């Protein structure tokens, strides 16, 4: 079915995925679990005005970058597309920042809460260490953009900042996120949607087993979304062996790594039934140039 472009609306409901993020945001006020953060070190001069103009052009083009979220008196949720919203850009003189202090400030920016009611939900900050050394920081809330959206923004930014280049027609022509929300709602209300709902209710209607990971300290009484992280790299020989397994089993890398993760959890818990949530994209080809939250977390058991 061909997706019909809808007229730009000032207000429309949230998608089901957005409703989940809104609920989690309100459940733990000020938490930053769904903050998205990226940073780049730029070892050259930085033309601020052309960059700000490019940001504004992109913000003007994509409605999701001008969106705020609100609860109505009856409890229903809606998102409001502002006709114009200045792109958020902050310049910070970091010439006297030590490396440790810069890391501290970037970490603070990463965990700085967003106000979904007032916005903006995407923020750019340039830390200038010297005329030839900068750190560009991008922070956004997941309710407004997914990772594909950020790639779109970065690609358009690159085009706009390339001399003699401009955003071409196929990027200028984007579908509104409201169209996606309407189609999602139509699916849910259709016989197919009711069938899908019945399937997941049967699949998840019983109590799911709790993962009893051994720990050296108790879980906090209230989830704070500040988990730890261990970063490591796989050696070249191990990667080659994993690729051989992928080819032998005719599976993709995601499936292999997910299986290995489940085996890892089994080794530490001894549990045969382990449920893992993983995001899948609901972005169809007609939305390939649109920004928004096109993610659907599903349960794999």
PDB file of C-alpha atoms in Angstrom:
ATOM      1  CA  UNK A   1       0.000   0.000   0.000  1.00  0.00           C
ATOM      2  CA  UNK A   2       1.345   3.422  -0.890  1.00  0.00           C
ATOM      3  CA  UNK A   3       1.776   5.682   2.094  1.00  0.00           C
ATOM      4  CA  UNK A   4      -0.190   8.883   1.658  1.00  0.00           C
ATOM      5  CA  UNK A   5       1.442  12.055   2.835  1.00  0.00           C
ATOM      6  CA  UNK A   6      -0.738  13.848   5.355  1.00  0.00           C
ATOM      7  CA  UNK A   7      -1.095  17.548   5.858  1.00  0.00           C
ATOM      8  CA  UNK A   8       1.168  18.911   8.558  1.00  0.00           C
ATOM      9  CA  UNK A   9      -0.811  18.979  11.806  1.00  0.00           C
ATOM     10  CA  UNK A  10      -0.172  21.146  14.846  1.00  0.00           C
ATOM     11  CA  UNK A  11      -1.337  18.429  17.266  1.00  0.00           C
ATOM     12  CA  UNK A  12      -1.690  14.663  17.055  1.00  0.00           C
ATOM     13  CA  UNK A  13      -1.495  11.641  19.398  1.00  0.00           C
ATOM     14  CA  UNK A  14       1.670   9.870  20.464  1.00  0.00           C
ATOM     15  CA  UNK A  15       2.705   6.598  18.896  1.00  0.00           C
ATOM     16  CA  UNK A  16       2.545   3.555  21.168  1.00  0.00           C
ATOM     17  CA  UNK A  17       6.326   3.602  21.498  1.00  0.00           C
ATOM     18  CA  UNK A  18       6.283   7.267  22.483  1.00  0.00           C
ATOM     19  CA  UNK A  19       3.590   6.592  25.087  1.00  0.00           C
ATOM     20  CA  UNK A  20       5.906   4.039  26.706  1.00  0.00           C
ATOM     21  CA  UNK A  21       8.760   6.544  26.854  1.00  0.00           C
ATOM     22  CA  UNK A  22       6.437   9.230  28.240  1.00  0.00           C
ATOM     23  CA  UNK A  23       5.274   6.840  30.984  1.00  0.00           C
ATOM     24  CA  UNK A  24       8.840   5.908  31.942  1.00  0.00           C
ATOM     25  CA  UNK A  25       9.850   9.565  31.932  1.00  0.00           C
ATOM     26  CA  UNK A  26       7.022  10.454  34.321  1.00  0.00           C
ATOM     27  CA  UNK A  27       7.511   7.346  36.455  1.00  0.00           C
ATOM     28  CA  UNK A  28      11.017   8.436  37.374  1.00  0.00           C
ATOM     29  CA  UNK A  29      11.057  12.197  37.004  1.00  0.00           C
ATOM     30  CA  UNK A  30      14.337  13.526  35.718  1.00  0.00           C
ATOM     31  CA  UNK A  31      15.886  10.190  34.789  1.00  0.00           C
ATOM     32  CA  UNK A  32      18.062  10.123  31.694  1.00  0.00           C
ATOM     33  CA  UNK A  33      17.833   6.500  30.555  1.00  0.00           C
ATOM     34  CA  UNK A  34      16.505   7.604  27.173  1.00  0.00           C
ATOM     35  CA  UNK A  35      18.957  10.416  26.570  1.00  0.00           C
ATOM     36  CA  UNK A  36      20.980   9.907  23.408  1.00  0.00           C
ATOM     37  CA  UNK A  37      24.439  11.480  23.359  1.00  0.00           C
ATOM     38  CA  UNK A  38      27.176  11.745  20.727  1.00  0.00           C
ATOM     39  CA  UNK A  39      30.407  13.754  20.699  1.00  0.00           C
ATOM     40  CA  UNK A  40      33.109  14.494  18.129  1.00  0.00           C
ATOM     41  CA  UNK A  41      36.616  15.931  18.502  1.00  0.00           C
ATOM     42  CA  UNK A  42      37.247  18.453  15.731  1.00  0.00           C
ATOM     43  CA  UNK A  43      40.885  19.369  15.111  1.00  0.00           C
ATOM     44  CA  UNK A  44      40.375  22.337  12.798  1.00  0.00           C
ATOM     45  CA  UNK A  45      38.791  25.755  12.684  1.00  0.00           C
ATOM     46  CA  UNK A  46      35.018  25.850  13.155  1.00  0.00           C
ATOM     47  CA  UNK A  47      32.694  28.193  11.263  1.00  0.00           C
ATOM     48  CA  UNK A  48      29.929  28.822  13.785  1.00  0.00           C
ATOM     49  CA  UNK A  49      27.421  30.857  11.759  1.00  0.00           C
ATOM     50  CA  UNK A  50      27.168  28.442   8.787  1.00  0.00           C
ATOM     51  CA  UNK A  51      26.775  25.616  11.274  1.00  0.00           C
ATOM     52  CA  UNK A  52      23.953  27.390  13.137  1.00  0.00           C
ATOM     53  CA  UNK A  53      22.208  28.184   9.846  1.00  0.00           C
ATOM     54  CA  UNK A  54      22.442  24.522   8.801  1.00  0.00           C
ATOM     55  CA  UNK A  55      21.006  23.400  12.150  1.00  0.00           C
ATOM     56  CA  UNK A  56      18.087  25.781  11.762  1.00  0.00           C
ATOM     57  CA  UNK A  57      17.354  24.579   8.231  1.00  0.00           C
ATOM     58  CA  UNK A  58      17.254  20.981   9.442  1.00  0.00           C
ATOM     59  CA  UNK A  59      15.102  21.929  12.432  1.00  0.00           C
ATOM     60  CA  UNK A  60      12.689  23.788  10.153  1.00  0.00           C
ATOM     61  CA  UNK A  61      12.464  20.786   7.854  1.00  0.00           C
ATOM     62  CA  UNK A  62      11.792  18.021  10.377  1.00  0.00           C
ATOM     63  CA  UNK A  63       8.659  18.388  12.555  1.00  0.00           C
ATOM     64  CA  UNK A  64       9.912  15.928  15.192  1.00  0.00           C
ATOM     65  CA  UNK A  65      12.734  18.348  16.019  1.00  0.00           C
ATOM     66  CA  UNK A  66      10.146  21.014  16.886  1.00  0.00           C
ATOM     67  CA  UNK A  67       7.929  18.765  18.988  1.00  0.00           C
ATOM     68  CA  UNK A  68       6.810  18.994  22.613  1.00  0.00           C
ATOM     69  CA  UNK A  69       4.660  16.472  24.489  1.00  0.00           C
ATOM     70  CA  UNK A  70       1.656  17.183  26.691  1.00  0.00           C
ATOM     71  CA  UNK A  71      -1.026  15.468  28.777  1.00  0.00           C
ATOM     72  CA  UNK A  72      -4.554  16.735  28.190  1.00  0.00           C
ATOM     73  CA  UNK A  73      -7.111  17.221  30.956  1.00  0.00           C
ATOM     74  CA  UNK A  74      -8.706  13.861  30.143  1.00  0.00           C
ATOM     75  CA  UNK A  75      -5.355  12.080  30.483  1.00  0.00           C
ATOM     76  CA  UNK A  76      -4.785  11.504  26.780  1.00  0.00           C
ATOM     77  CA  UNK A  77      -1.401  12.463  25.401  1.00  0.00           C
ATOM     78  CA  UNK A  78      -0.639  14.630  22.402  1.00  0.00           C
ATOM     79  CA  UNK A  79       2.391  16.045  20.672  1.00  0.00           C
ATOM     80  CA  UNK A  80       2.501  19.573  19.433  1.00  0.00           C
ATOM     81  CA  UNK A  81       4.498  20.609  16.382  1.00  0.00           C
ATOM     82  CA  UNK A  82       5.713  24.175  16.727  1.00  0.00           C
ATOM     83  CA  UNK A  83       5.633  26.183  13.506  1.00  0.00           C
ATOM     84  CA  UNK A  84       9.057  27.551  14.330  1.00  0.00           C
ATOM     85  CA  UNK A  85      11.536  26.690  17.031  1.00  0.00           C
ATOM     86  CA  UNK A  86      15.085  28.025  17.178  1.00  0.00           C
ATOM     87  CA  UNK A  87      17.640  25.250  16.915  1.00  0.00           C
ATOM     88  CA  UNK A  88      19.375  24.887  20.280  1.00  0.00           C
ATOM     89  CA  UNK A  89      23.078  25.696  19.999  1.00  0.00           C
ATOM     90  CA  UNK A  90      25.349  26.658  22.879  1.00  0.00           C
ATOM     91  CA  UNK A  91      28.951  27.800  22.644  1.00  0.00           C
ATOM     92  CA  UNK A  92      31.219  27.084  25.621  1.00  0.00           C
ATOM     93  CA  UNK A  93      34.697  28.528  26.089  1.00  0.00           C
ATOM     94  CA  UNK A  94      36.646  25.482  27.254  1.00  0.00           C
ATOM     95  CA  UNK A  95      40.121  26.934  26.762  1.00  0.00           C
ATOM     96  CA  UNK A  96      40.963  26.458  30.441  1.00  0.00           C
ATOM     97  CA  UNK A  97      39.357  23.003  30.771  1.00  0.00           C
ATOM     98  CA  UNK A  98      41.586  20.149  31.835  1.00  0.00           C
ATOM     99  CA  UNK A  99      40.970  16.772  30.219  1.00  0.00           C
ATOM    100  CA  UNK A 100      39.314  15.487  33.389  1.00  0.00           C
ATOM    101  CA  UNK A 101      37.093  18.551  33.680  1.00  0.00           C
ATOM    102  CA  UNK A 102      36.050  18.266  30.033  1.00  0.00           C
ATOM    103  CA  UNK A 103      35.079  14.628  30.617  1.00  0.00           C
ATOM    104  CA  UNK A 104      33.101  15.683  33.689  1.00  0.00           C
ATOM    105  CA  UNK A 105      31.226  18.404  31.789  1.00  0.00           C
ATOM    106  CA  UNK A 106      30.452  16.070  28.877  1.00  0.00           C
ATOM    107  CA  UNK A 107      29.138  13.494  31.336  1.00  0.00           C
ATOM    108  CA  UNK A 108      26.918  16.147  32.929  1.00  0.00           C
ATOM    109  CA  UNK A 109      25.570  17.096  29.505  1.00  0.00           C
ATOM    110  CA  UNK A 110      24.902  13.442  28.734  1.00  0.00           C
ATOM    111  CA  UNK A 111      22.753  13.068  31.851  1.00  0.00           C
ATOM    112  CA  UNK A 112      21.090  16.477  31.769  1.00  0.00           C
ATOM    113  CA  UNK A 113      17.316  15.880  31.828  1.00  0.00           C
ATOM    114  CA  UNK A 114      14.983  17.019  29.072  1.00  0.00           C
ATOM    115  CA  UNK A 115      11.664  18.734  29.679  1.00  0.00           C
ATOM    116  CA  UNK A 116       9.233  17.023  27.319  1.00  0.00           C
ATOM    117  CA  UNK A 117       6.630  19.754  27.786  1.00  0.00           C
ATOM    118  CA  UNK A 118       8.831  22.716  26.885  1.00  0.00           C
ATOM    119  CA  UNK A 119      11.657  21.278  24.787  1.00  0.00           C
ATOM    120  CA  UNK A 120      13.901  21.551  22.924  1.00  0.00           C
ATOM    121  CA  UNK A 121      14.500  17.816  22.672  1.00  0.00           C
ATOM    122  CA  UNK A 122      17.714  18.055  20.677  1.00  0.00           C
ATOM    123  CA  UNK A 123      20.672  20.134  21.884  1.00  0.00           C
ATOM    124  CA  UNK A 124      24.000  20.999  20.277  1.00  0.00           C
ATOM    125  CA  UNK A 125      26.930  22.322  22.303  1.00  0.00           C
ATOM    126  CA  UNK A 126      30.346  23.335  20.985  1.00  0.00           C
ATOM    127  CA  UNK A 127      33.207  23.283  23.487  1.00  0.00           C
ATOM    128  CA  UNK A 128      36.068  25.378  22.111  1.00  0.00           C
ATOM    129  CA  UNK A 129      39.418  24.322  23.559  1.00  0.00           C
ATOM    130  CA  UNK A 130      41.410  26.424  21.094  1.00  0.00           C
ATOM    131  CA  UNK A 131      40.804  27.955  17.636  1.00  0.00           C
ATOM    132  CA  UNK A 132      41.891  24.624  16.119  1.00  0.00           C
ATOM    133  CA  UNK A 133      40.469  22.223  18.705  1.00  0.00           C
ATOM    134  CA  UNK A 134      36.795  21.700  19.540  1.00  0.00           C
ATOM    135  CA  UNK A 135      34.400  19.108  20.913  1.00  0.00           C
ATOM    136  CA  UNK A 136      30.934  19.061  19.350  1.00  0.00           C
ATOM    137  CA  UNK A 137      28.294  17.485  21.587  1.00  0.00           C
ATOM    138  CA  UNK A 138      24.838  16.319  20.510  1.00  0.00           C
ATOM    139  CA  UNK A 139      22.204  15.412  23.081  1.00  0.00           C
ATOM    140  CA  UNK A 140      18.654  14.317  22.273  1.00  0.00           C
ATOM    141  CA  UNK A 141      15.701  12.558  23.863  1.00  0.00           C
ATOM    142  CA  UNK A 142      14.740   9.231  22.334  1.00  0.00           C
ATOM    143  CA  UNK A 143      11.031  10.138  22.250  1.00  0.00           C
ATOM    144  CA  UNK A 144      11.766  12.570  19.399  1.00  0.00           C
ATOM    145  CA  UNK A 145      14.413  10.680  17.433  1.00  0.00           C
ATOM    146  CA  UNK A 146      15.834   7.206  16.948  1.00  0.00           C
ATOM    147  CA  UNK A 147      19.380   6.426  15.867  1.00  0.00           C
ATOM    148  CA  UNK A 148      18.390   6.355  12.178  1.00  0.00           C
ATOM    149  CA  UNK A 149      17.010   9.868  12.639  1.00  0.00           C
ATOM    150  CA  UNK A 150      20.362  11.034  13.971  1.00  0.00           C
ATOM    151  CA  UNK A 151      22.083   9.558  10.916  1.00  0.00           C
ATOM    152  CA  UNK A 152      19.671  11.509   8.702  1.00  0.00           C
ATOM    153  CA  UNK A 153      20.452  14.708  10.595  1.00  0.00           C
ATOM    154  CA  UNK A 154      24.208  14.157  10.348  1.00  0.00           C
ATOM    155  CA  UNK A 155      24.023  13.365   6.629  1.00  0.00           C
ATOM    156  CA  UNK A 156      21.997  16.492   5.949  1.00  0.00           C
ATOM    157  CA  UNK A 157      24.345  18.538   8.106  1.00  0.00           C
ATOM    158  CA  UNK A 158      27.299  17.274   6.102  1.00  0.00           C
ATOM    159  CA  UNK A 159      25.567  18.204   2.832  1.00  0.00           C
ATOM    160  CA  UNK A 160      24.653  21.690   4.022  1.00  0.00           C
ATOM    161  CA  UNK A 161      28.191  22.373   5.228  1.00  0.00           C
ATOM    162  CA  UNK A 162      29.809  21.167   2.002  1.00  0.00           C
ATOM    163  CA  UNK A 163      30.560  24.140  -0.298  1.00  0.00           C
ATOM    164  CA  UNK A 164      28.323  24.151  -3.357  1.00  0.00           C
ATOM    165  CA  UNK A 165      26.077  21.426  -1.958  1.00  0.00           C
ATOM    166  CA  UNK A 166      22.481  21.483  -0.748  1.00  0.00           C
ATOM    167  CA  UNK A 167      19.831  19.101   0.510  1.00  0.00           C
ATOM    168  CA  UNK A 168      18.566  17.348  -2.596  1.00  0.00           C
ATOM    169  CA  UNK A 169      14.948  16.776  -3.536  1.00  0.00           C
ATOM    170  CA  UNK A 170      14.615  13.244  -2.213  1.00  0.00           C
ATOM    171  CA  UNK A 171      15.631  14.507   1.218  1.00  0.00           C
ATOM    172  CA  UNK A 172      13.472  17.611   0.966  1.00  0.00           C
ATOM    173  CA  UNK A 173      10.468  15.329   0.430  1.00  0.00           C
ATOM    174  CA  UNK A 174       9.838  13.703   3.821  1.00  0.00           C
ATOM    175  CA  UNK A 175       6.789  12.113   5.354  1.00  0.00           C
ATOM    176  CA  UNK A 176       5.352  13.529   8.529  1.00  0.00           C
ATOM    177  CA  UNK A 177       5.554  11.391  11.687  1.00  0.00           C
ATOM    178  CA  UNK A 178       1.802  11.991  12.120  1.00  0.00           C
ATOM    179  CA  UNK A 179       1.233   9.756   9.095  1.00  0.00           C
ATOM    180  CA  UNK A 180       3.129   6.949  10.820  1.00  0.00           C
ATOM    181  CA  UNK A 181       1.050   7.399  14.006  1.00  0.00           C
ATOM    182  CA  UNK A 182      -2.212   7.272  12.040  1.00  0.00           C
ATOM    183  CA  UNK A 183      -1.190   4.127  10.189  1.00  0.00           C
ATOM    184  CA  UNK A 184      -0.101   2.484  13.433  1.00  0.00           C
ATOM    185  CA  UNK A 185      -3.443   3.277  15.060  1.00  0.00           C
ATOM    186  CA  UNK A 186      -5.280   1.961  11.995  1.00  0.00           C
ATOM    187  CA  UNK A 187      -3.324  -1.299  12.205  1.00  0.00           C
ATOM    188  CA  UNK A 188      -4.097  -1.740  15.914  1.00  0.00           C
ATOM    189  CA  UNK A 189      -7.825  -1.296  15.277  1.00  0.00           C
ATOM    190  CA  UNK A 190      -7.855  -3.698  12.304  1.00  0.00           C
ATOM    191  CA  UNK A 191      -8.481  -7.488  12.433  1.00  0.00           C
ATOM    192  CA  UNK A 192      -4.756  -8.027  11.872  1.00  0.00           C
ATOM    193  CA  UNK A 193      -3.978  -5.778  14.833  1.00  0.00           C
ATOM    194  CA  UNK A 194      -6.400  -7.663  17.070  1.00  0.00           C
ATOM    195  CA  UNK A 195      -4.753 -10.923  16.000  1.00  0.00           C
ATOM    196  CA  UNK A 196      -1.318  -9.541  16.869  1.00  0.00           C
ATOM    197  CA  UNK A 197      -2.577  -8.332  20.250  1.00  0.00           C
ATOM    198  CA  UNK A 198      -4.028 -11.755  21.052  1.00  0.00           C
ATOM    199  CA  UNK A 199      -0.705 -13.381  20.123  1.00  0.00           C
ATOM    200  CA  UNK A 200       1.332 -11.174  22.454  1.00  0.00           C
ATOM    201  CA  UNK A 201      -1.203 -11.441  25.264  1.00  0.00           C
ATOM    202  CA  UNK A 202      -0.894 -15.207  25.056  1.00  0.00           C
ATOM    203  CA  UNK A 203       2.885 -14.984  24.811  1.00  0.00           C
ATOM    204  CA  UNK A 204       3.341 -12.544  27.695  1.00  0.00           C
ATOM    205  CA  UNK A 205       0.118 -12.959  29.667  1.00  0.00           C
ATOM    206  CA  UNK A 206       1.737 -15.160  32.305  1.00  0.00           C
ATOM    207  CA  UNK A 207       4.303 -13.991  34.812  1.00  0.00           C
ATOM    208  CA  UNK A 208       7.701 -13.871  33.175  1.00  0.00           C
ATOM    209  CA  UNK A 209      10.582 -15.501  35.077  1.00  0.00           C
ATOM    210  CA  UNK A 210      12.805 -13.099  36.962  1.00  0.00           C
ATOM    211  CA  UNK A 211      16.470 -13.182  36.065  1.00  0.00           C
ATOM    212  CA  UNK A 212      18.336 -14.111  39.236  1.00  0.00           C
ATOM    213  CA  UNK A 213      21.751 -12.722  38.479  1.00  0.00           C
ATOM    214  CA  UNK A 214      24.197 -13.090  41.362  1.00  0.00           C
ATOM    215  CA  UNK A 215      25.214  -9.702  42.743  1.00  0.00           C
ATOM    216  CA  UNK A 216      27.442  -8.396  45.510  1.00  0.00           C
ATOM    217  CA  UNK A 217      24.935  -5.705  46.474  1.00  0.00           C
ATOM    218  CA  UNK A 218      21.132  -5.476  46.591  1.00  0.00           C
ATOM    219  CA  UNK A 219      19.107  -3.870  43.849  1.00  0.00           C
ATOM    220  CA  UNK A 220      17.998  -0.314  44.679  1.00  0.00           C
ATOM    221  CA  UNK A 221      14.399  -0.065  45.934  1.00  0.00           C
ATOM    222  CA  UNK A 222      13.640   2.352  43.087  1.00  0.00           C
ATOM    223  CA  UNK A 223      15.275   1.909  39.701  1.00  0.00           C
ATOM    224  CA  UNK A 224      17.661   4.774  38.944  1.00  0.00           C
ATOM    225  CA  UNK A 225      18.636   3.775  35.369  1.00  0.00           C
ATOM    226  CA  UNK A 226      22.320   4.251  36.143  1.00  0.00           C
ATOM    227  CA  UNK A 227      23.778   0.891  35.293  1.00  0.00           C
ATOM    228  CA  UNK A 228      27.457   0.167  34.925  1.00  0.00           C
ATOM    229  CA  UNK A 229      29.281  -0.444  31.673  1.00  0.00           C
ATOM    230  CA  UNK A 230      32.191  -2.634  30.692  1.00  0.00           C
ATOM    231  CA  UNK A 231      33.887  -1.811  27.387  1.00  0.00           C
ATOM    232  CA  UNK A 232      36.141  -4.275  25.593  1.00  0.00           C
ATOM    233  CA  UNK A 233      37.244  -5.243  22.103  1.00  0.00           C
ATOM    234  CA  UNK A 234      37.122  -8.647  20.471  1.00  0.00           C
ATOM    235  CA  UNK A 235      40.390  -9.878  19.019  1.00  0.00           C
ATOM    236  CA  UNK A 236      40.802 -10.381  15.285  1.00  0.00           C
ATOM    237  CA  UNK A 237      41.129 -14.169  15.616  1.00  0.00           C
ATOM    238  CA  UNK A 238      37.923 -14.397  17.665  1.00  0.00           C
ATOM    239  CA  UNK A 239      36.039 -12.245  15.160  1.00  0.00           C
ATOM    240  CA  UNK A 240      37.158 -14.511  12.314  1.00  0.00           C
ATOM    241  CA  UNK A 241      35.933 -17.567  14.241  1.00  0.00           C
ATOM    242  CA  UNK A 242      32.576 -15.890  14.889  1.00  0.00           C
ATOM    243  CA  UNK A 243      32.208 -15.058  11.193  1.00  0.00           C
ATOM    244  CA  UNK A 244      32.827 -18.721  10.367  1.00  0.00           C
ATOM    245  CA  UNK A 245      30.042 -19.710  12.773  1.00  0.00           C
ATOM    246  CA  UNK A 246      27.689 -17.168  11.164  1.00  0.00           C
ATOM    247  CA  UNK A 247      28.385 -18.579   7.718  1.00  0.00           C
ATOM    248  CA  UNK A 248      28.119 -22.196   8.847  1.00  0.00           C
ATOM    249  CA  UNK A 249      24.744 -21.609  10.515  1.00  0.00           C
ATOM    250  CA  UNK A 250      23.484 -19.112   7.886  1.00  0.00           C
ATOM    251  CA  UNK A 251      22.596 -16.545  10.545  1.00  0.00           C
ATOM    252  CA  UNK A 252      23.332 -12.850  10.861  1.00  0.00           C
ATOM    253  CA  UNK A 253      25.663 -11.328  13.418  1.00  0.00           C
ATOM    254  CA  UNK A 254      22.861  -9.982  15.598  1.00  0.00           C
ATOM    255  CA  UNK A 255      21.340 -13.448  16.023  1.00  0.00           C
ATOM    256  CA  UNK A 256      24.704 -14.951  16.908  1.00  0.00           C
ATOM    257  CA  UNK A 257      25.604 -12.281  19.458  1.00  0.00           C
ATOM    258  CA  UNK A 258      22.136 -12.418  21.014  1.00  0.00           C
ATOM    259  CA  UNK A 259      22.491 -16.182  21.404  1.00  0.00           C
ATOM    260  CA  UNK A 260      25.909 -15.753  22.995  1.00  0.00           C
ATOM    261  CA  UNK A 261      24.463 -13.182  25.388  1.00  0.00           C
ATOM    262  CA  UNK A 262      21.718 -15.609  26.407  1.00  0.00           C
ATOM    263  CA  UNK A 263      24.317 -18.336  26.930  1.00  0.00           C
ATOM    264  CA  UNK A 264      26.303 -15.927  29.086  1.00  0.00           C
ATOM    265  CA  UNK A 265      23.241 -15.237  31.245  1.00  0.00           C
ATOM    266  CA  UNK A 266      22.528 -18.970  31.466  1.00  0.00           C
ATOM    267  CA  UNK A 267      26.059 -19.635  32.720  1.00  0.00           C
ATOM    268  CA  UNK A 268      25.598 -17.151  35.567  1.00  0.00           C
ATOM    269  CA  UNK A 269      22.001 -18.006  36.497  1.00  0.00           C
ATOM    270  CA  UNK A 270      21.403 -21.611  35.471  1.00  0.00           C
ATOM    271  CA  UNK A 271      17.977 -20.551  34.212  1.00  0.00           C
ATOM    272  CA  UNK A 272      16.630 -22.187  31.062  1.00  0.00           C
ATOM    273  CA  UNK A 273      14.016 -19.503  30.358  1.00  0.00           C
ATOM    274  CA  UNK A 274      15.510 -16.053  29.846  1.00  0.00           C
ATOM    275  CA  UNK A 275      13.556 -13.131  28.415  1.00  0.00           C
ATOM    276  CA  UNK A 276      15.445 -10.366  26.632  1.00  0.00           C
ATOM    277  CA  UNK A 277      13.992  -7.128  25.331  1.00  0.00           C
ATOM    278  CA  UNK A 278      15.462  -5.917  22.073  1.00  0.00           C
ATOM    279  CA  UNK A 279      14.457  -3.007  19.824  1.00  0.00           C
ATOM    280  CA  UNK A 280      13.335  -3.536  16.248  1.00  0.00           C
ATOM    281  CA  UNK A 281      12.776  -0.833  13.669  1.00  0.00           C
ATOM    282  CA  UNK A 282       9.294  -0.143  12.281  1.00  0.00           C
ATOM    283  CA  UNK A 283      10.656   2.271   9.701  1.00  0.00           C
ATOM    284  CA  UNK A 284       9.360   1.485   6.219  1.00  0.00           C
ATOM    285  CA  UNK A 285      11.170   2.693   3.104  1.00  0.00           C
ATOM    286  CA  UNK A 286       8.739   5.601   2.713  1.00  0.00           C
ATOM    287  CA  UNK A 287       9.973   6.945   6.055  1.00  0.00           C
ATOM    288  CA  UNK A 288      13.668   6.557   5.272  1.00  0.00           C
ATOM    289  CA  UNK A 289      14.188  10.337   5.266  1.00  0.00           C
ATOM    290  CA  UNK A 290      11.865  11.140   8.174  1.00  0.00           C
ATOM    291  CA  UNK A 291      12.950  11.765  11.751  1.00  0.00           C
ATOM    292  CA  UNK A 292      11.038  10.399  14.711  1.00  0.00           C
ATOM    293  CA  UNK A 293      10.787   7.415  17.048  1.00  0.00           C
ATOM    294  CA  UNK A 294      10.206   4.373  14.826  1.00  0.00           C
ATOM    295  CA  UNK A 295      11.262   1.775  17.401  1.00  0.00           C
ATOM    296  CA  UNK A 296       9.332  -1.162  18.826  1.00  0.00           C
ATOM    297  CA  UNK A 297      10.902  -3.142  21.714  1.00  0.00           C
ATOM    298  CA  UNK A 298       9.956  -6.817  21.613  1.00  0.00           C
ATOM    299  CA  UNK A 299      10.530  -9.759  23.960  1.00  0.00           C
ATOM    300  CA  UNK A 300      12.664 -12.693  22.881  1.00  0.00           C
ATOM    301  CA  UNK A 301      12.473 -15.781  25.075  1.00  0.00           C
TER     302      UNK A 301
END
